[in-house]
Amino acid sequence: MSSHQTAKTRYVNTTHGTKFAYRRLGTSSGTPLIVLTHFRGVMDKFDPLLINTLAASRTVVTVDYAGAGLSTGEVASTIKQSADDILEFLGLIGETEVDVLGFSLGGMVAQLVALNADPARVRVRKLILAGTQPSAGEGIVESPNTDVGTWAGVQNVTVEGFQTLFFPKSREGAAANLQWWDRLNERSVATSGEEPATWLSEGYLDGGKGLQAQGGQIGSWASPEASEGLEGSFARLATLKIPVFVANGHDDYMVPTVNSFVLQQKVPNGQLIVYPNSGHGFLFQYVALFAQHTLLFLEA
């Protein structure tokens, strides 16, 4: 069975020139789990320990957003456009029923994948929303930390930045950050025969265009005017009848934890777990526990 470190990258082409890069790994049993990553994230920078733990008992599909990582095309400028890209991708690889795990930005995209999907083409069976929030609405608050944009938009991504954004400022948080960062380097040319991709807009080699587009996605998501109808989720979450697992850290530096509570309260069939002594990157700090909770949820 292939692992995150060894799985070969596959590609699928759209009719409009975008080429999606993805990987399929794990067992052949169960509904496939689609993993959608965070701001500036790519497949090669998602925690291999989490992916491999989930893949030990089910099929896991990771994918790079259009214009990010190993995928080609333009980075979406809205969450809806990104969700439309993922729905197109799922059609191209022939998936008609999936589970979706979305983290941070990926959790915003995942909400619209579930809400906007044509059930005649693809159905989201269960949804895991980690470290994320609904679109603008009553009770949704912005992060009080004014340096989030500065750290998230740096020219060269560093472990120090993630200590601020993802992990608590404690001895345990610092250790979790370093361990996670080391794990990100486990996939290499030696293990996979492929050159790993870098963070979106790393070194500003694209002039920062990619991260600006994703920043625009988040900005529109937080705007009441720009997130109406199919562009947003807040007003429609009550129609999402599928099981939803909402999770976050105790004190999320980027996406205030209270927004996870609002999200769980808005969906009819949602459950919430808040992990202690952790922040936005709780799923990388409590890998085994979060994976266990995720699998219990998916298999129930």
PDB file of C-alpha atoms in Angstrom:
ATOM      1  CA  MET A   1       0.000   0.000   0.000  1.00  0.00           C
ATOM      2  CA  SER A   2       1.387   3.396  -0.968  1.00  0.00           C
ATOM      3  CA  SER A   3       1.927   6.113   1.610  1.00  0.00           C
ATOM      4  CA  HIS A   4       2.035   9.890   1.509  1.00  0.00           C
ATOM      5  CA  GLN A   5       5.809   9.596   1.179  1.00  0.00           C
ATOM      6  CA  THR A   6       5.732   7.149  -1.755  1.00  0.00           C
ATOM      7  CA  ALA A   7       2.453   7.652  -3.663  1.00  0.00           C
ATOM      8  CA  LYS A   8       2.817   8.631  -7.305  1.00  0.00           C
ATOM      9  CA  THR A   9       1.188  11.809  -8.505  1.00  0.00           C
ATOM     10  CA  ARG A  10      -1.632  11.434 -11.004  1.00  0.00           C
ATOM     11  CA  TYR A  11      -2.984  14.092 -13.340  1.00  0.00           C
ATOM     12  CA  VAL A  12      -6.331  14.806 -14.945  1.00  0.00           C
ATOM     13  CA  ASN A  13      -7.005  17.480 -17.538  1.00  0.00           C
ATOM     14  CA  THR A  14     -10.001  19.785 -17.854  1.00  0.00           C
ATOM     15  CA  THR A  15     -11.382  20.991 -21.170  1.00  0.00           C
ATOM     16  CA  HIS A  16     -10.265  24.550 -20.375  1.00  0.00           C
ATOM     17  CA  GLY A  17      -6.573  23.847 -19.861  1.00  0.00           C
ATOM     18  CA  THR A  18      -6.260  23.291 -16.113  1.00  0.00           C
ATOM     19  CA  LYS A  19      -4.435  20.126 -15.051  1.00  0.00           C
ATOM     20  CA  PHE A  20      -5.229  18.836 -11.556  1.00  0.00           C
ATOM     21  CA  ALA A  21      -2.514  16.957  -9.674  1.00  0.00           C
ATOM     22  CA  TYR A  22      -3.736  14.410  -7.159  1.00  0.00           C
ATOM     23  CA  ARG A  23      -2.828  11.228  -5.319  1.00  0.00           C
ATOM     24  CA  ARG A  24      -4.903   8.245  -4.320  1.00  0.00           C
ATOM     25  CA  LEU A  25      -3.611   6.130  -1.470  1.00  0.00           C
ATOM     26  CA  GLY A  26      -4.742   3.776   1.243  1.00  0.00           C
ATOM     27  CA  THR A  27      -7.081   0.826   1.136  1.00  0.00           C
ATOM     28  CA  SER A  28      -9.812   0.307  -1.434  1.00  0.00           C
ATOM     29  CA  SER A  29     -12.538   0.113   1.206  1.00  0.00           C
ATOM     30  CA  GLY A  30     -14.962   2.793   2.339  1.00  0.00           C
ATOM     31  CA  THR A  31     -16.121   6.024   0.788  1.00  0.00           C
ATOM     32  CA  PRO A  32     -13.118   7.994  -0.543  1.00  0.00           C
ATOM     33  CA  LEU A  33     -11.993  10.822   1.738  1.00  0.00           C
ATOM     34  CA  ILE A  34     -11.046  14.004  -0.145  1.00  0.00           C
ATOM     35  CA  VAL A  35      -8.581  16.219   1.731  1.00  0.00           C
ATOM     36  CA  LEU A  36      -8.591  19.984   1.088  1.00  0.00           C
ATOM     37  CA  THR A  37      -5.730  21.964   2.555  1.00  0.00           C
ATOM     38  CA  HIS A  38      -5.125  25.417   4.008  1.00  0.00           C
ATOM     39  CA  PHE A  39      -4.024  28.842   2.752  1.00  0.00           C
ATOM     40  CA  ARG A  40      -0.885  28.449   0.608  1.00  0.00           C
ATOM     41  CA  GLY A  41      -0.932  24.712   1.288  1.00  0.00           C
ATOM     42  CA  VAL A  42      -0.180  21.959  -1.226  1.00  0.00           C
ATOM     43  CA  MET A  43      -0.303  18.146  -1.087  1.00  0.00           C
ATOM     44  CA  ASP A  44       3.401  17.913  -0.360  1.00  0.00           C
ATOM     45  CA  LYS A  45       3.038  20.171   2.687  1.00  0.00           C
ATOM     46  CA  PHE A  46       0.220  18.268   4.405  1.00  0.00           C
ATOM     47  CA  ASP A  47       1.097  16.166   7.434  1.00  0.00           C
ATOM     48  CA  PRO A  48       2.084  12.664   6.232  1.00  0.00           C
ATOM     49  CA  LEU A  49       1.363  11.164   9.655  1.00  0.00           C
ATOM     50  CA  LEU A  50      -2.267  12.293   9.490  1.00  0.00           C
ATOM     51  CA  ILE A  51      -2.709  11.215   5.863  1.00  0.00           C
ATOM     52  CA  ASN A  52      -1.146   7.798   6.450  1.00  0.00           C
ATOM     53  CA  THR A  53      -3.134   7.184   9.626  1.00  0.00           C
ATOM     54  CA  LEU A  54      -6.395   7.890   7.810  1.00  0.00           C
ATOM     55  CA  ALA A  55      -5.298   5.902   4.758  1.00  0.00           C
ATOM     56  CA  ALA A  56      -4.623   2.807   6.855  1.00  0.00           C
ATOM     57  CA  SER A  57      -8.338   2.020   6.813  1.00  0.00           C
ATOM     58  CA  ARG A  58      -9.819   3.857   3.823  1.00  0.00           C
ATOM     59  CA  THR A  59      -9.101   5.485   0.469  1.00  0.00           C
ATOM     60  CA  VAL A  60      -7.679   8.994   0.779  1.00  0.00           C
ATOM     61  CA  VAL A  61      -7.430  11.416  -2.139  1.00  0.00           C
ATOM     62  CA  THR A  62      -5.261  14.511  -1.857  1.00  0.00           C
ATOM     63  CA  VAL A  63      -5.347  17.206  -4.527  1.00  0.00           C
ATOM     64  CA  ASP A  64      -3.654  20.499  -5.306  1.00  0.00           C
ATOM     65  CA  TYR A  65      -5.965  23.427  -5.980  1.00  0.00           C
ATOM     66  CA  ALA A  66      -5.840  24.873  -9.498  1.00  0.00           C
ATOM     67  CA  GLY A  67      -2.683  26.956  -9.845  1.00  0.00           C
ATOM     68  CA  ALA A  68      -1.115  25.586  -6.644  1.00  0.00           C
ATOM     69  CA  GLY A  69       1.536  22.937  -6.114  1.00  0.00           C
ATOM     70  CA  LEU A  70       1.689  20.547  -9.055  1.00  0.00           C
ATOM     71  CA  SER A  71      -1.640  21.637 -10.561  1.00  0.00           C
ATOM     72  CA  THR A  72      -1.726  24.148 -13.402  1.00  0.00           C
ATOM     73  CA  GLY A  73      -4.191  26.921 -14.212  1.00  0.00           C
ATOM     74  CA  GLU A  74      -5.224  30.014 -12.315  1.00  0.00           C
ATOM     75  CA  VAL A  75      -5.711  30.161  -8.546  1.00  0.00           C
ATOM     76  CA  ALA A  76      -9.391  30.771  -7.787  1.00  0.00           C
ATOM     77  CA  SER A  77     -10.379  34.255  -6.627  1.00  0.00           C
ATOM     78  CA  THR A  78     -13.445  33.145  -4.621  1.00  0.00           C
ATOM     79  CA  ILE A  79     -14.292  30.199  -2.385  1.00  0.00           C
ATOM     80  CA  LYS A  80     -17.126  29.280  -4.767  1.00  0.00           C
ATOM     81  CA  GLN A  81     -14.768  29.167  -7.721  1.00  0.00           C
ATOM     82  CA  SER A  82     -12.396  26.928  -5.752  1.00  0.00           C
ATOM     83  CA  ALA A  83     -15.317  24.653  -4.791  1.00  0.00           C
ATOM     84  CA  ASP A  84     -16.416  24.552  -8.429  1.00  0.00           C
ATOM     85  CA  ASP A  85     -12.874  23.479  -9.338  1.00  0.00           C
ATOM     86  CA  ILE A  86     -12.992  20.634  -6.811  1.00  0.00           C
ATOM     87  CA  LEU A  87     -16.428  19.516  -8.020  1.00  0.00           C
ATOM     88  CA  GLU A  88     -15.101  19.486 -11.585  1.00  0.00           C
ATOM     89  CA  PHE A  89     -12.081  17.482 -10.421  1.00  0.00           C
ATOM     90  CA  LEU A  90     -14.300  14.907  -8.691  1.00  0.00           C
ATOM     91  CA  GLY A  91     -16.285  14.470 -11.889  1.00  0.00           C
ATOM     92  CA  LEU A  92     -13.131  14.004 -13.909  1.00  0.00           C
ATOM     93  CA  ILE A  93     -11.860  11.213 -11.651  1.00  0.00           C
ATOM     94  CA  GLY A  94     -15.267   9.535 -11.629  1.00  0.00           C
ATOM     95  CA  GLU A  95     -16.247   9.957  -7.977  1.00  0.00           C
ATOM     96  CA  THR A  96     -19.999  10.032  -7.326  1.00  0.00           C
ATOM     97  CA  GLU A  97     -19.959   9.857  -3.505  1.00  0.00           C
ATOM     98  CA  VAL A  98     -17.234  11.210  -1.235  1.00  0.00           C
ATOM     99  CA  ASP A  99     -16.433  12.282   2.295  1.00  0.00           C
ATOM    100  CA  VAL A 100     -14.585  15.600   2.559  1.00  0.00           C
ATOM    101  CA  LEU A 101     -12.075  16.831   5.138  1.00  0.00           C
ATOM    102  CA  GLY A 102     -11.353  20.534   4.817  1.00  0.00           C
ATOM    103  CA  PHE A 103      -8.841  22.369   6.972  1.00  0.00           C
ATOM    104  CA  SER A 104      -8.871  26.171   7.353  1.00  0.00           C
ATOM    105  CA  LEU A 105      -9.359  27.616   3.832  1.00  0.00           C
ATOM    106  CA  GLY A 106     -10.081  24.045   2.778  1.00  0.00           C
ATOM    107  CA  GLY A 107     -12.952  23.917   5.270  1.00  0.00           C
ATOM    108  CA  MET A 108     -14.529  26.937   3.603  1.00  0.00           C
ATOM    109  CA  VAL A 109     -14.170  25.265   0.214  1.00  0.00           C
ATOM    110  CA  ALA A 110     -15.538  22.011   1.643  1.00  0.00           C
ATOM    111  CA  GLN A 111     -18.721  23.727   2.823  1.00  0.00           C
ATOM    112  CA  LEU A 112     -19.485  24.906  -0.699  1.00  0.00           C
ATOM    113  CA  VAL A 113     -18.510  21.582  -2.230  1.00  0.00           C
ATOM    114  CA  ALA A 114     -21.226  20.026  -0.062  1.00  0.00           C
ATOM    115  CA  LEU A 115     -23.789  22.801  -0.476  1.00  0.00           C
ATOM    116  CA  ASN A 116     -23.324  23.472  -4.199  1.00  0.00           C
ATOM    117  CA  ALA A 117     -22.838  19.908  -5.485  1.00  0.00           C
ATOM    118  CA  ASP A 118     -25.327  18.606  -8.027  1.00  0.00           C
ATOM    119  CA  PRO A 119     -26.515  15.393  -6.310  1.00  0.00           C
ATOM    120  CA  ALA A 120     -27.062  13.822  -9.708  1.00  0.00           C
ATOM    121  CA  ARG A 121     -23.310  14.032 -10.264  1.00  0.00           C
ATOM    122  CA  VAL A 122     -21.623  13.821  -6.862  1.00  0.00           C
ATOM    123  CA  ARG A 123     -22.846  13.545  -3.291  1.00  0.00           C
ATOM    124  CA  VAL A 124     -20.955  14.489  -0.148  1.00  0.00           C
ATOM    125  CA  ARG A 125     -21.786  11.799   2.425  1.00  0.00           C
ATOM    126  CA  LYS A 126     -20.011  13.231   5.488  1.00  0.00           C
ATOM    127  CA  LEU A 127     -18.102  16.444   6.142  1.00  0.00           C
ATOM    128  CA  ILE A 128     -15.176  17.199   8.465  1.00  0.00           C
ATOM    129  CA  LEU A 129     -14.543  20.918   9.023  1.00  0.00           C
ATOM    130  CA  ALA A 130     -11.306  21.632  10.894  1.00  0.00           C
ATOM    131  CA  GLY A 131     -10.094  25.043  12.002  1.00  0.00           C
ATOM    132  CA  THR A 132     -12.574  26.876   9.804  1.00  0.00           C
ATOM    133  CA  GLN A 133     -15.730  28.984   9.874  1.00  0.00           C
ATOM    134  CA  PRO A 134     -18.900  29.766   7.925  1.00  0.00           C
ATOM    135  CA  SER A 135     -19.118  32.778   5.654  1.00  0.00           C
ATOM    136  CA  ALA A 136     -20.081  36.133   7.169  1.00  0.00           C
ATOM    137  CA  GLY A 137     -23.050  36.092   9.503  1.00  0.00           C
ATOM    138  CA  GLU A 138     -24.308  36.772  12.994  1.00  0.00           C
ATOM    139  CA  GLY A 139     -21.850  35.595  15.656  1.00  0.00           C
ATOM    140  CA  ILE A 140     -18.891  35.195  13.294  1.00  0.00           C
ATOM    141  CA  VAL A 141     -15.926  37.194  14.577  1.00  0.00           C
ATOM    142  CA  GLU A 142     -12.587  38.174  13.069  1.00  0.00           C
ATOM    143  CA  SER A 143      -9.275  37.276  14.623  1.00  0.00           C
ATOM    144  CA  PRO A 144      -8.126  39.990  17.038  1.00  0.00           C
ATOM    145  CA  ASN A 145      -4.526  39.269  16.042  1.00  0.00           C
ATOM    146  CA  THR A 146      -3.477  41.944  13.576  1.00  0.00           C
ATOM    147  CA  ASP A 147      -0.312  40.133  12.460  1.00  0.00           C
ATOM    148  CA  VAL A 148      -2.086  37.113  10.936  1.00  0.00           C
ATOM    149  CA  GLY A 149      -1.889  38.531   7.415  1.00  0.00           C
ATOM    150  CA  THR A 150       1.750  39.481   7.824  1.00  0.00           C
ATOM    151  CA  TRP A 151       2.810  36.017   8.952  1.00  0.00           C
ATOM    152  CA  ALA A 152       0.594  34.196   6.441  1.00  0.00           C
ATOM    153  CA  GLY A 153       1.813  36.292   3.523  1.00  0.00           C
ATOM    154  CA  VAL A 154       5.573  36.148   4.083  1.00  0.00           C
ATOM    155  CA  GLN A 155       7.815  35.716   1.058  1.00  0.00           C
ATOM    156  CA  ASN A 156       9.474  32.595   2.442  1.00  0.00           C
ATOM    157  CA  VAL A 157       7.450  30.304   4.702  1.00  0.00           C
ATOM    158  CA  THR A 158       9.260  29.384   7.925  1.00  0.00           C
ATOM    159  CA  VAL A 159       8.731  27.206  10.964  1.00  0.00           C
ATOM    160  CA  GLU A 160       8.784  30.356  13.108  1.00  0.00           C
ATOM    161  CA  GLY A 161       5.720  31.696  11.322  1.00  0.00           C
ATOM    162  CA  PHE A 162       3.774  28.531  11.976  1.00  0.00           C
ATOM    163  CA  GLN A 163       4.684  28.682  15.659  1.00  0.00           C
ATOM    164  CA  THR A 164       2.649  31.880  15.775  1.00  0.00           C
ATOM    165  CA  LEU A 165      -0.165  30.875  13.438  1.00  0.00           C
ATOM    166  CA  PHE A 166      -0.695  27.163  14.171  1.00  0.00           C
ATOM    167  CA  PHE A 167       0.613  26.280  17.628  1.00  0.00           C
ATOM    168  CA  PRO A 168       0.330  27.597  21.190  1.00  0.00           C
ATOM    169  CA  LYS A 169       3.198  29.565  22.678  1.00  0.00           C
ATOM    170  CA  SER A 170       4.183  26.856  25.135  1.00  0.00           C
ATOM    171  CA  ARG A 171       6.836  24.189  25.442  1.00  0.00           C
ATOM    172  CA  GLU A 172       4.372  21.582  24.171  1.00  0.00           C
ATOM    173  CA  GLY A 173       3.319  23.813  21.292  1.00  0.00           C
ATOM    174  CA  ALA A 174       6.917  24.475  20.266  1.00  0.00           C
ATOM    175  CA  ALA A 175       7.699  20.754  20.294  1.00  0.00           C
ATOM    176  CA  ALA A 176       4.590  19.942  18.244  1.00  0.00           C
ATOM    177  CA  ASN A 177       5.503  22.620  15.718  1.00  0.00           C
ATOM    178  CA  LEU A 178       9.036  21.291  15.198  1.00  0.00           C
ATOM    179  CA  GLN A 179       7.852  17.687  14.947  1.00  0.00           C
ATOM    180  CA  TRP A 180       5.200  18.614  12.381  1.00  0.00           C
ATOM    181  CA  TRP A 181       7.690  20.684  10.359  1.00  0.00           C
ATOM    182  CA  ASP A 182      10.118  17.774  10.264  1.00  0.00           C
ATOM    183  CA  ARG A 183       7.359  15.446   9.052  1.00  0.00           C
ATOM    184  CA  LEU A 184       6.654  17.761   6.111  1.00  0.00           C
ATOM    185  CA  ASN A 185      10.062  16.842   4.705  1.00  0.00           C
ATOM    186  CA  GLU A 186       9.464  13.083   4.745  1.00  0.00           C
ATOM    187  CA  ARG A 187       8.299  13.041   1.127  1.00  0.00           C
ATOM    188  CA  SER A 188      11.284  13.563  -1.150  1.00  0.00           C
ATOM    189  CA  VAL A 189      12.797  12.530  -4.451  1.00  0.00           C
ATOM    190  CA  ALA A 190      14.340   9.586  -2.612  1.00  0.00           C
ATOM    191  CA  THR A 191      10.987   8.271  -1.332  1.00  0.00           C
ATOM    192  CA  SER A 192       8.742   9.115  -4.286  1.00  0.00           C
ATOM    193  CA  GLY A 193      10.937   9.672  -7.332  1.00  0.00           C
ATOM    194  CA  GLU A 194       9.318  13.107  -7.651  1.00  0.00           C
ATOM    195  CA  GLU A 195      10.445  16.616  -6.772  1.00  0.00           C
ATOM    196  CA  PRO A 196       8.238  17.945  -3.938  1.00  0.00           C
ATOM    197  CA  ALA A 197       6.195  21.066  -4.607  1.00  0.00           C
ATOM    198  CA  THR A 198       6.689  24.239  -2.594  1.00  0.00           C
ATOM    199  CA  TRP A 199       4.191  26.432  -0.760  1.00  0.00           C
ATOM    200  CA  LEU A 200       1.953  28.576  -2.948  1.00  0.00           C
ATOM    201  CA  SER A 201       3.799  31.780  -3.933  1.00  0.00           C
ATOM    202  CA  GLU A 202       6.953  30.618  -2.151  1.00  0.00           C
ATOM    203  CA  GLY A 203       9.706  33.205  -2.719  1.00  0.00           C
ATOM    204  CA  TYR A 204       7.116  35.300  -4.563  1.00  0.00           C
ATOM    205  CA  LEU A 205       8.245  33.557  -7.740  1.00  0.00           C
ATOM    206  CA  ASP A 206       4.760  34.231  -9.098  1.00  0.00           C
ATOM    207  CA  GLY A 207       4.876  37.828  -7.907  1.00  0.00           C
ATOM    208  CA  GLY A 208       2.648  36.839  -5.007  1.00  0.00           C
ATOM    209  CA  LYS A 209      -0.287  36.347  -7.380  1.00  0.00           C
ATOM    210  CA  GLY A 210      -1.380  33.005  -5.923  1.00  0.00           C
ATOM    211  CA  LEU A 211      -1.450  34.045  -2.285  1.00  0.00           C
ATOM    212  CA  GLN A 212      -3.203  37.298  -3.227  1.00  0.00           C
ATOM    213  CA  ALA A 213      -5.914  35.292  -4.976  1.00  0.00           C
ATOM    214  CA  GLN A 214      -6.396  33.044  -1.959  1.00  0.00           C
ATOM    215  CA  GLY A 215      -6.387  36.082   0.298  1.00  0.00           C
ATOM    216  CA  GLY A 216      -9.153  37.461  -1.876  1.00  0.00           C
ATOM    217  CA  GLN A 217     -11.091  34.229  -1.364  1.00  0.00           C
ATOM    218  CA  ILE A 218     -10.966  34.661   2.400  1.00  0.00           C
ATOM    219  CA  GLY A 219     -11.796  38.361   2.181  1.00  0.00           C
ATOM    220  CA  SER A 220     -14.904  37.699   0.106  1.00  0.00           C
ATOM    221  CA  TRP A 221     -15.931  34.873   2.457  1.00  0.00           C
ATOM    222  CA  ALA A 222     -15.850  37.324   5.355  1.00  0.00           C
ATOM    223  CA  SER A 223     -17.928  39.928   3.500  1.00  0.00           C
ATOM    224  CA  PRO A 224     -21.737  39.808   3.915  1.00  0.00           C
ATOM    225  CA  GLU A 225     -22.224  41.321   0.454  1.00  0.00           C
ATOM    226  CA  ALA A 226     -19.735  39.089  -1.360  1.00  0.00           C
ATOM    227  CA  SER A 227     -20.844  35.827   0.289  1.00  0.00           C
ATOM    228  CA  GLU A 228     -24.533  35.812  -0.537  1.00  0.00           C
ATOM    229  CA  GLY A 229     -26.340  32.929  -2.246  1.00  0.00           C
ATOM    230  CA  LEU A 230     -24.112  30.277  -3.790  1.00  0.00           C
ATOM    231  CA  GLU A 231     -21.016  32.307  -2.824  1.00  0.00           C
ATOM    232  CA  GLY A 232     -21.486  31.700   0.915  1.00  0.00           C
ATOM    233  CA  SER A 233     -22.570  29.123   3.458  1.00  0.00           C
ATOM    234  CA  PHE A 234     -23.934  30.893   6.541  1.00  0.00           C
ATOM    235  CA  ALA A 235     -27.554  31.310   5.430  1.00  0.00           C
ATOM    236  CA  ARG A 236     -27.675  27.786   3.967  1.00  0.00           C
ATOM    237  CA  LEU A 237     -26.052  25.654   6.652  1.00  0.00           C
ATOM    238  CA  ALA A 238     -29.459  24.663   8.038  1.00  0.00           C
ATOM    239  CA  THR A 239     -30.122  22.861   4.744  1.00  0.00           C
ATOM    240  CA  LEU A 240     -27.003  20.714   5.131  1.00  0.00           C
ATOM    241  CA  LYS A 241     -28.587  17.538   6.496  1.00  0.00           C
ATOM    242  CA  ILE A 242     -25.515  15.300   6.294  1.00  0.00           C
ATOM    243  CA  PRO A 243     -23.382  14.460   9.364  1.00  0.00           C
ATOM    244  CA  VAL A 244     -20.789  17.166  10.049  1.00  0.00           C
ATOM    245  CA  PHE A 245     -17.794  16.905  12.388  1.00  0.00           C
ATOM    246  CA  VAL A 246     -16.500  20.330  13.429  1.00  0.00           C
ATOM    247  CA  ALA A 247     -13.137  20.511  15.194  1.00  0.00           C
ATOM    248  CA  ASN A 248     -10.722  23.166  16.378  1.00  0.00           C
ATOM    249  CA  GLY A 249      -8.079  23.980  18.936  1.00  0.00           C
ATOM    250  CA  HIS A 250      -8.856  25.671  22.236  1.00  0.00           C
ATOM    251  CA  ASP A 251      -7.474  29.046  21.114  1.00  0.00           C
ATOM    252  CA  ASP A 252      -7.226  29.413  17.336  1.00  0.00           C
ATOM    253  CA  TYR A 253      -4.960  32.368  16.515  1.00  0.00           C
ATOM    254  CA  MET A 254      -6.227  32.684  12.931  1.00  0.00           C
ATOM    255  CA  VAL A 255      -9.872  31.554  12.960  1.00  0.00           C
ATOM    256  CA  PRO A 256     -11.362  32.257  16.399  1.00  0.00           C
ATOM    257  CA  THR A 257     -12.563  29.048  18.028  1.00  0.00           C
ATOM    258  CA  VAL A 258     -15.970  30.560  18.794  1.00  0.00           C
ATOM    259  CA  ASN A 259     -16.670  30.453  15.040  1.00  0.00           C
ATOM    260  CA  SER A 260     -16.464  26.661  15.180  1.00  0.00           C
ATOM    261  CA  PHE A 261     -19.187  26.703  17.818  1.00  0.00           C
ATOM    262  CA  VAL A 262     -21.364  28.898  15.588  1.00  0.00           C
ATOM    263  CA  LEU A 263     -20.737  26.508  12.695  1.00  0.00           C
ATOM    264  CA  GLN A 264     -21.721  23.460  14.727  1.00  0.00           C
ATOM    265  CA  GLN A 265     -24.865  25.196  15.951  1.00  0.00           C
ATOM    266  CA  LYS A 266     -25.916  26.106  12.407  1.00  0.00           C
ATOM    267  CA  VAL A 267     -25.871  22.573  10.955  1.00  0.00           C
ATOM    268  CA  PRO A 268     -28.691  20.181  11.924  1.00  0.00           C
ATOM    269  CA  ASN A 269     -26.493  17.107  12.353  1.00  0.00           C
ATOM    270  CA  GLY A 270     -23.207  18.474  13.641  1.00  0.00           C
ATOM    271  CA  GLN A 271     -20.863  17.580  16.457  1.00  0.00           C
ATOM    272  CA  LEU A 272     -17.992  19.657  17.841  1.00  0.00           C
ATOM    273  CA  ILE A 273     -14.711  18.707  19.487  1.00  0.00           C
ATOM    274  CA  VAL A 274     -12.332  21.357  20.828  1.00  0.00           C
ATOM    275  CA  TYR A 275      -8.841  20.052  21.586  1.00  0.00           C
ATOM    276  CA  PRO A 276      -7.053  21.338  24.713  1.00  0.00           C
ATOM    277  CA  ASN A 277      -3.904  23.465  24.838  1.00  0.00           C
ATOM    278  CA  SER A 278      -3.831  23.890  21.074  1.00  0.00           C
ATOM    279  CA  GLY A 279      -4.560  26.331  18.282  1.00  0.00           C
ATOM    280  CA  HIS A 280      -5.231  26.392  14.543  1.00  0.00           C
ATOM    281  CA  GLY A 281      -2.885  23.458  13.934  1.00  0.00           C
ATOM    282  CA  PHE A 282      -4.525  21.216  16.540  1.00  0.00           C
ATOM    283  CA  LEU A 283      -4.895  18.371  14.014  1.00  0.00           C
ATOM    284  CA  PHE A 284      -1.110  18.275  13.610  1.00  0.00           C
ATOM    285  CA  GLN A 285      -0.543  18.506  17.373  1.00  0.00           C
ATOM    286  CA  TYR A 286      -3.065  15.769  18.219  1.00  0.00           C
ATOM    287  CA  VAL A 287      -2.617  13.674  15.080  1.00  0.00           C
ATOM    288  CA  ALA A 288      -3.489  10.277  16.529  1.00  0.00           C
ATOM    289  CA  LEU A 289      -6.472  11.546  18.505  1.00  0.00           C
ATOM    290  CA  PHE A 290      -7.900  13.664  15.689  1.00  0.00           C
ATOM    291  CA  ALA A 291      -7.459  10.778  13.237  1.00  0.00           C
ATOM    292  CA  GLN A 292      -9.210   8.423  15.665  1.00  0.00           C
ATOM    293  CA  HIS A 293     -12.116  10.845  16.054  1.00  0.00           C
ATOM    294  CA  THR A 294     -12.304  11.330  12.300  1.00  0.00           C
ATOM    295  CA  LEU A 295     -12.382   7.607  11.575  1.00  0.00           C
ATOM    296  CA  LEU A 296     -14.987   6.961  14.268  1.00  0.00           C
ATOM    297  CA  PHE A 297     -17.125   9.688  12.715  1.00  0.00           C
ATOM    298  CA  LEU A 298     -16.702   8.360   9.175  1.00  0.00           C
ATOM    299  CA  GLU A 299     -17.361   4.750  10.135  1.00  0.00           C
ATOM    300  CA  ALA A 300     -20.367   5.370  12.372  1.00  0.00           C
TER     301      ALA A 300
END
